[in-house]
Amino acid sequence: MKKLILVTSPPACGKTFISKQLAKALNHVVYLDKDTLIPLSKQIFAVAHQPYDRGRLSSIFFEKYIRDLEYRVVLDLAMEALEYDDIVLINAPFTQEIRDLDYITTLRAELKKKQAELVVIWVDTNPEVCHQRMIDRAS
């Protein structure tokens, strides 16, 4: 059966490291990183004459116009990729979505149409480590 693997966690908790290691270990995997959309998001901020701020709590503009669109686009790419390969791995926080039972139920139903199943990997890291990484990255 085909699989959509979501590697999720809050920012700076090790998603990218885990995702890349897993992608290397799997055969025939399409690797998608939501951060690849950041240049497009930066352009949206610029065109809208908004300061670049992706902070969930600090950027009303990001929350209203960009965040959900980034997730929709990366999922659309994943659904398309499942037409051509058996495993798609998405590296993205999904912190709100993963806790929303309706969202997960709807996603599973969409995947079922493609003979695919959902696999969720939550990267569990000490919050102090994540916080320090955020400070180190100035994010």
mmCIF file of C-alpha atoms in Angstrom:
data_model
loop_
_atom_site.group_PDB
_atom_site.id
_atom_site.type_symbol
_atom_site.label_atom_id
_atom_site.label_comp_id
_atom_site.label_asym_id
_atom_site.label_seq_id
_atom_site.Cartn_x
_atom_site.Cartn_y
_atom_site.Cartn_z
ATOM 1 C CA MET A 1 0.000 0.000 0.000
ATOM 2 C CA LYS A 2 1.171 3.527 -0.740
ATOM 3 C CA LYS A 3 2.090 5.752 2.196
ATOM 4 C CA LEU A 4 2.053 9.421 3.039
ATOM 5 C CA ILE A 5 4.474 9.918 5.901
ATOM 6 C CA LEU A 6 4.205 13.142 7.900
ATOM 7 C CA VAL A 7 7.246 13.896 10.043
ATOM 8 C CA THR A 8 5.973 16.481 12.472
ATOM 9 C CA SER A 9 6.922 18.451 15.577
ATOM 10 C CA PRO A 10 7.246 22.058 16.638
ATOM 11 C CA PRO A 11 10.026 24.036 14.914
ATOM 12 C CA ALA A 12 13.666 23.211 15.734
ATOM 13 C CA CYS A 13 12.933 19.804 17.242
ATOM 14 C CA GLY A 14 14.805 17.675 14.692
ATOM 15 C CA LYS A 15 12.233 17.051 11.942
ATOM 16 C CA THR A 16 14.659 17.718 9.121
ATOM 17 C CA PHE A 17 17.356 15.419 10.503
ATOM 18 C CA ILE A 18 14.884 12.572 11.086
ATOM 19 C CA SER A 19 13.124 13.158 7.756
ATOM 20 C CA LYS A 20 16.325 13.080 5.723
ATOM 21 C CA GLN A 21 17.626 9.968 7.477
ATOM 22 C CA LEU A 22 14.311 8.197 6.924
ATOM 23 C CA ALA A 23 14.113 9.284 3.275
ATOM 24 C CA LYS A 24 17.624 7.943 2.661
ATOM 25 C CA ALA A 25 16.663 4.590 4.208
ATOM 26 C CA LEU A 26 13.480 4.166 2.146
ATOM 27 C CA ASN A 27 13.275 3.060 -1.478
ATOM 28 C CA HIS A 28 11.299 5.107 -3.985
ATOM 29 C CA VAL A 29 10.410 7.991 -1.717
ATOM 30 C CA VAL A 30 9.428 11.510 -2.707
ATOM 31 C CA TYR A 31 10.782 13.939 -0.095
ATOM 32 C CA LEU A 32 8.902 17.224 0.409
ATOM 33 C CA ASP A 33 9.957 19.892 2.882
ATOM 34 C CA LYS A 34 7.441 22.659 3.581
ATOM 35 C CA ASP A 35 10.354 25.048 4.122
ATOM 36 C CA THR A 36 10.940 24.894 0.364
ATOM 37 C CA LEU A 37 7.922 27.207 0.095
ATOM 38 C CA ILE A 38 9.543 29.923 2.231
ATOM 39 C CA PRO A 39 10.925 31.927 -0.751
ATOM 40 C CA LEU A 40 7.409 32.100 -2.187
ATOM 41 C CA SER A 41 6.035 33.165 1.201
ATOM 42 C CA LYS A 42 8.709 35.863 1.493
ATOM 43 C CA GLN A 43 7.601 37.200 -1.874
ATOM 44 C CA ILE A 44 3.981 37.342 -0.698
ATOM 45 C CA PHE A 45 5.078 39.379 2.331
ATOM 46 C CA ALA A 46 7.057 41.718 0.050
ATOM 47 C CA VAL A 47 4.266 42.211 -2.480
ATOM 48 C CA ALA A 48 1.829 42.909 0.363
ATOM 49 C CA HIS A 49 4.294 45.404 1.902
ATOM 50 C CA GLN A 50 4.305 43.431 5.148
ATOM 51 C CA PRO A 51 7.324 42.834 7.382
ATOM 52 C CA TYR A 52 8.614 39.293 7.001
ATOM 53 C CA ASP A 53 7.333 37.491 10.099
ATOM 54 C CA ARG A 54 6.304 33.843 10.104
ATOM 55 C CA GLY A 55 5.805 33.737 13.869
ATOM 56 C CA ARG A 56 2.564 31.974 14.687
ATOM 57 C CA LEU A 57 1.679 34.351 17.492
ATOM 58 C CA SER A 58 3.229 37.512 16.129
ATOM 59 C CA SER A 59 2.116 37.593 12.492
ATOM 60 C CA ILE A 60 -1.580 38.000 11.852
ATOM 61 C CA PHE A 61 -0.766 38.403 8.140
ATOM 62 C CA PHE A 62 1.079 35.055 8.015
ATOM 63 C CA GLU A 63 -1.723 33.254 9.845
ATOM 64 C CA LYS A 64 -4.447 34.790 7.682
ATOM 65 C CA TYR A 65 -2.914 34.621 4.203
ATOM 66 C CA ILE A 66 0.045 32.239 4.078
ATOM 67 C CA ARG A 67 0.204 29.464 6.685
ATOM 68 C CA ASP A 68 -2.741 27.332 5.591
ATOM 69 C CA LEU A 69 -1.870 27.841 1.926
ATOM 70 C CA GLU A 70 1.634 26.447 2.509
ATOM 71 C CA TYR A 71 0.142 23.298 4.021
ATOM 72 C CA ARG A 72 -2.419 22.949 1.243
ATOM 73 C CA VAL A 73 0.273 23.292 -1.442
ATOM 74 C CA VAL A 74 2.625 20.764 0.118
ATOM 75 C CA LEU A 75 -0.256 18.295 0.517
ATOM 76 C CA ASP A 76 -1.375 18.874 -3.084
ATOM 77 C CA LEU A 77 2.177 18.120 -4.212
ATOM 78 C CA ALA A 78 2.174 14.976 -2.080
ATOM 79 C CA MET A 79 -1.138 13.776 -3.513
ATOM 80 C CA GLU A 80 0.168 14.309 -7.011
ATOM 81 C CA ALA A 81 3.425 12.509 -6.201
ATOM 82 C CA LEU A 82 1.464 9.478 -4.949
ATOM 83 C CA GLU A 83 0.310 9.020 -8.554
ATOM 84 C CA TYR A 84 3.922 8.256 -9.501
ATOM 85 C CA ASP A 85 5.570 6.702 -6.465
ATOM 86 C CA ASP A 86 4.621 4.598 -3.450
ATOM 87 C CA ILE A 87 5.942 6.703 -0.587
ATOM 88 C CA VAL A 88 5.790 10.442 -0.022
ATOM 89 C CA LEU A 89 7.425 11.939 3.042
ATOM 90 C CA ILE A 90 6.532 15.459 4.155
ATOM 91 C CA ASN A 91 8.761 17.322 6.603
ATOM 92 C CA ALA A 92 6.533 20.010 8.180
ATOM 93 C CA PRO A 93 5.320 21.023 11.632
ATOM 94 C CA PHE A 94 1.596 20.221 11.137
ATOM 95 C CA THR A 95 1.287 21.147 14.837
ATOM 96 C CA GLN A 96 -2.307 22.398 14.550
ATOM 97 C CA GLU A 97 -3.443 19.871 11.970
ATOM 98 C CA ILE A 98 -2.154 16.782 13.747
ATOM 99 C CA ARG A 99 -4.352 17.588 16.746
ATOM 100 C CA ASP A 100 -7.479 18.153 14.620
ATOM 101 C CA LEU A 101 -9.407 14.884 14.294
ATOM 102 C CA ASP A 102 -11.572 16.222 11.435
ATOM 103 C CA TYR A 103 -8.468 17.258 9.490
ATOM 104 C CA ILE A 104 -6.870 13.828 9.945
ATOM 105 C CA THR A 105 -10.102 11.997 9.090
ATOM 106 C CA THR A 106 -10.499 14.028 5.892
ATOM 107 C CA LEU A 107 -6.844 13.462 4.945
ATOM 108 C CA ARG A 108 -7.184 9.705 5.511
ATOM 109 C CA ALA A 109 -10.297 9.654 3.294
ATOM 110 C CA GLU A 110 -8.441 11.482 0.497
ATOM 111 C CA LEU A 111 -5.533 9.069 0.812
ATOM 112 C CA LYS A 112 -7.840 6.060 0.709
ATOM 113 C CA LYS A 113 -8.985 7.169 -2.772
ATOM 114 C CA LYS A 114 -5.348 6.846 -3.839
ATOM 115 C CA GLN A 115 -4.920 3.458 -2.113
ATOM 116 C CA ALA A 116 -2.601 5.138 0.365
ATOM 117 C CA GLU A 117 -2.400 5.286 4.131
ATOM 118 C CA LEU A 118 -1.244 7.970 6.534
ATOM 119 C CA VAL A 119 1.777 7.438 8.769
ATOM 120 C CA VAL A 120 2.532 10.134 11.343
ATOM 121 C CA ILE A 121 5.916 10.429 13.021
ATOM 122 C CA TRP A 122 6.056 12.929 15.887
ATOM 123 C CA VAL A 123 9.609 13.982 16.736
ATOM 124 C CA ASP A 124 9.728 14.269 20.511
ATOM 125 C CA THR A 125 12.528 16.524 21.733
ATOM 126 C CA ASN A 126 13.156 18.249 25.034
ATOM 127 C CA PRO A 127 11.440 21.677 24.775
ATOM 128 C CA GLU A 128 14.532 23.389 26.203
ATOM 129 C CA VAL A 129 16.625 21.959 23.364
ATOM 130 C CA CYS A 130 14.105 23.203 20.778
ATOM 131 C CA HIS A 131 13.996 26.621 22.426
ATOM 132 C CA GLN A 132 17.791 26.916 22.389
ATOM 133 C CA ARG A 133 17.900 25.897 18.719
ATOM 134 C CA MET A 134 15.361 28.629 17.945
ATOM 135 C CA ILE A 135 17.559 31.160 19.739
ATOM 136 C CA ASP A 136 20.665 29.907 17.928
ATOM 137 C CA ARG A 137 18.883 30.229 14.574
ATOM 138 C CA ALA A 138 17.416 33.631 15.483
ATOM 139 C CA SER A 139 13.993 32.321 14.524
#
